[in-house]
Amino acid sequence: STWQRKPIASSSSHIYVAFSRCRCHVDEQYRLPSLTTVRLPANIDEADARKRLLHDYHIEVGGGLGELKGKVWRIGLMGYTSNEANVNALIGALKTIVQ
């Protein structure tokens, strides 16, 4: 079921974030399985990177809101698309875009 897929997708994204130039914005004890908030390196143009994700890979992620605008991405991990293949596609795209 979709509910059972969430922890797999969420764990995969957290593992990637832990070993990349990005990091999770929220402490592990407060993270939601359905939403990963990624803090980006300061030298990354987050809006441009999100555009590349959408246009080159057909992956859409949300930008930060309020004081986090331009600093974080909000990656939703819910529903039908929350599966290991899609998370792996995101990880592969991030490895190319966030170098």
C-alpha atoms as a printed R data frame, in Angstrom:
   type eleno elety resid chain resno      x      y       z
1  ATOM     1    CA   SER     A     1  0.000  0.000   0.000
2  ATOM     2    CA   THR     A     2  0.996  3.647  -0.282
3  ATOM     3    CA   TRP     A     3  1.352  3.920   3.493
4  ATOM     4    CA   GLN     A     4  3.890  1.098   3.473
5  ATOM     5    CA   ARG     A     5  5.935  2.734   0.687
6  ATOM     6    CA   LYS     A     6  6.447  6.017   2.542
7  ATOM     7    CA   PRO     A     7  9.152  4.848   4.952
8  ATOM     8    CA   ILE     A     8 11.168  3.306   2.092
9  ATOM     9    CA   ALA     A     9 11.095  6.475   0.004
10 ATOM    10    CA   SER     A    10 11.718  8.737   2.973
11 ATOM    11    CA   SER     A    11 14.627  6.639   4.240
12 ATOM    12    CA   SER     A    12 16.221  6.598   0.801
13 ATOM    13    CA   SER     A    13 16.138 10.374   0.520
14 ATOM    14    CA   HIS     A    14 17.498 10.834   4.036
15 ATOM    15    CA   ILE     A    15 20.368  8.468   3.270
16 ATOM    16    CA   TYR     A    16 21.265 10.458   0.152
17 ATOM    17    CA   VAL     A    17 21.069 13.774   1.955
18 ATOM    18    CA   ALA     A    18 23.345 12.502   4.716
19 ATOM    19    CA   PHE     A    19 26.096 11.663   2.184
20 ATOM    20    CA   SER     A    20 25.853 14.601  -0.185
21 ATOM    21    CA   ARG     A    21 26.480 18.300  -0.106
22 ATOM    22    CA   CYS     A    22 22.857 18.768   0.963
23 ATOM    23    CA   ARG     A    23 21.562 18.045   4.438
24 ATOM    24    CA   CYS     A    24 18.193 17.616   6.049
25 ATOM    25    CA   HIS     A    25 16.893 20.854   7.512
26 ATOM    26    CA   VAL     A    26 14.879 19.197  10.288
27 ATOM    27    CA   ASP     A    27 16.364 17.139  13.138
28 ATOM    28    CA   GLU     A    28 15.647 13.439  12.699
29 ATOM    29    CA   GLN     A    29 13.306 13.257  15.697
30 ATOM    30    CA   TYR     A    30 10.977 15.833  14.069
31 ATOM    31    CA   ARG     A    31 11.031 14.608  10.441
32 ATOM    32    CA   LEU     A    32  7.868 13.512   8.695
33 ATOM    33    CA   PRO     A    33  7.943 10.359   6.577
34 ATOM    34    CA   SER     A    34  5.980 12.133   3.839
35 ATOM    35    CA   LEU     A    35  8.081 15.317   3.554
36 ATOM    36    CA   THR     A    36 11.826 15.849   3.406
37 ATOM    37    CA   THR     A    37 13.129 19.387   3.774
38 ATOM    38    CA   VAL     A    38 16.612 19.645   2.284
39 ATOM    39    CA   ARG     A    39 18.955 22.536   3.071
40 ATOM    40    CA   LEU     A    40 21.014 23.358  -0.012
41 ATOM    41    CA   PRO     A    41 24.626 24.566  -0.171
42 ATOM    42    CA   ALA     A    42 24.848 28.366  -0.283
43 ATOM    43    CA   ASN     A    43 26.483 28.361  -3.733
44 ATOM    44    CA   ILE     A    44 23.551 26.548  -5.395
45 ATOM    45    CA   ASP     A    45 20.986 28.674  -7.231
46 ATOM    46    CA   GLU     A    46 18.019 26.717  -5.874
47 ATOM    47    CA   ALA     A    47 15.459 28.174  -8.288
48 ATOM    48    CA   ASP     A    48 17.638 27.313 -11.290
49 ATOM    49    CA   ALA     A    49 18.311 23.819  -9.922
50 ATOM    50    CA   ARG     A    50 14.571 23.234  -9.395
51 ATOM    51    CA   LYS     A    51 13.916 24.381 -12.979
52 ATOM    52    CA   ARG     A    52 16.536 21.911 -14.238
53 ATOM    53    CA   LEU     A    53 14.956 19.113 -12.203
54 ATOM    54    CA   LEU     A    54 11.572 19.885 -13.742
55 ATOM    55    CA   HIS     A    55 12.639 20.455 -17.347
56 ATOM    56    CA   ASP     A    56 15.441 17.884 -17.662
57 ATOM    57    CA   TYR     A    57 14.100 15.120 -15.391
58 ATOM    58    CA   HIS     A    58 10.356 15.863 -15.006
59 ATOM    59    CA   ILE     A    59 10.788 15.982 -11.216
60 ATOM    60    CA   GLU     A    60  9.049 18.731  -9.282
61 ATOM    61    CA   VAL     A    61 10.067 19.803  -5.788
62 ATOM    62    CA   GLY     A    62  8.824 22.746  -3.749
63 ATOM    63    CA   GLY     A    63 10.984 25.665  -2.737
64 ATOM    64    CA   GLY     A    64 11.254 27.063   0.749
65 ATOM    65    CA   LEU     A    65  8.670 29.460   2.150
66 ATOM    66    CA   GLY     A    66  9.149 32.613   4.223
67 ATOM    67    CA   GLU     A    67 12.605 32.869   5.777
68 ATOM    68    CA   LEU     A    68 13.583 29.563   4.123
69 ATOM    69    CA   LYS     A    69 12.915 30.847   0.582
70 ATOM    70    CA   GLY     A    70 15.981 30.165  -1.551
71 ATOM    71    CA   LYS     A    71 17.552 27.988   1.156
72 ATOM    72    CA   VAL     A    72 15.602 24.714   1.201
73 ATOM    73    CA   TRP     A    73 13.610 22.336  -0.942
74 ATOM    74    CA   ARG     A    74 10.492 20.546   0.217
75 ATOM    75    CA   ILE     A    75 10.444 17.058  -1.283
76 ATOM    76    CA   GLY     A    76  7.080 15.318  -1.019
77 ATOM    77    CA   LEU     A    77  7.149 11.555  -0.598
78 ATOM    78    CA   MET     A    78  3.515 10.511  -0.686
79 ATOM    79    CA   GLY     A    79  1.000  8.641  -2.738
80 ATOM    80    CA   TYR     A    80  1.450  6.557  -5.843
81 ATOM    81    CA   THR     A    81  4.759  8.156  -6.846
82 ATOM    82    CA   SER     A    82  6.393  7.472  -3.488
83 ATOM    83    CA   ASN     A    83  8.405  4.464  -4.532
84 ATOM    84    CA   GLU     A    84 12.037  3.459  -4.615
85 ATOM    85    CA   ALA     A    85 12.401  3.903  -8.388
86 ATOM    86    CA   ASN     A    86 11.265  7.540  -8.234
87 ATOM    87    CA   VAL     A    87 13.439  8.279  -5.215
88 ATOM    88    CA   ASN     A    88 16.413  6.773  -7.055
89 ATOM    89    CA   ALA     A    89 15.592  8.950 -10.090
90 ATOM    90    CA   LEU     A    90 15.614 12.023  -7.834
91 ATOM    91    CA   ILE     A    91 18.924 10.979  -6.274
92 ATOM    92    CA   GLY     A    92 20.485 10.480  -9.702
93 ATOM    93    CA   ALA     A    93 19.261 13.880 -10.885
94 ATOM    94    CA   LEU     A    94 20.535 15.566  -7.713
95 ATOM    95    CA   LYS     A    95 23.964 13.996  -8.162
96 ATOM    96    CA   THR     A    96 24.130 15.683 -11.568
97 ATOM    97    CA   ILE     A    97 22.647 19.040 -10.585
98 ATOM    98    CA   VAL     A    98 24.059 19.579  -7.072
99 ATOM    99    CA   GLN     A    99 27.756 18.956  -7.683
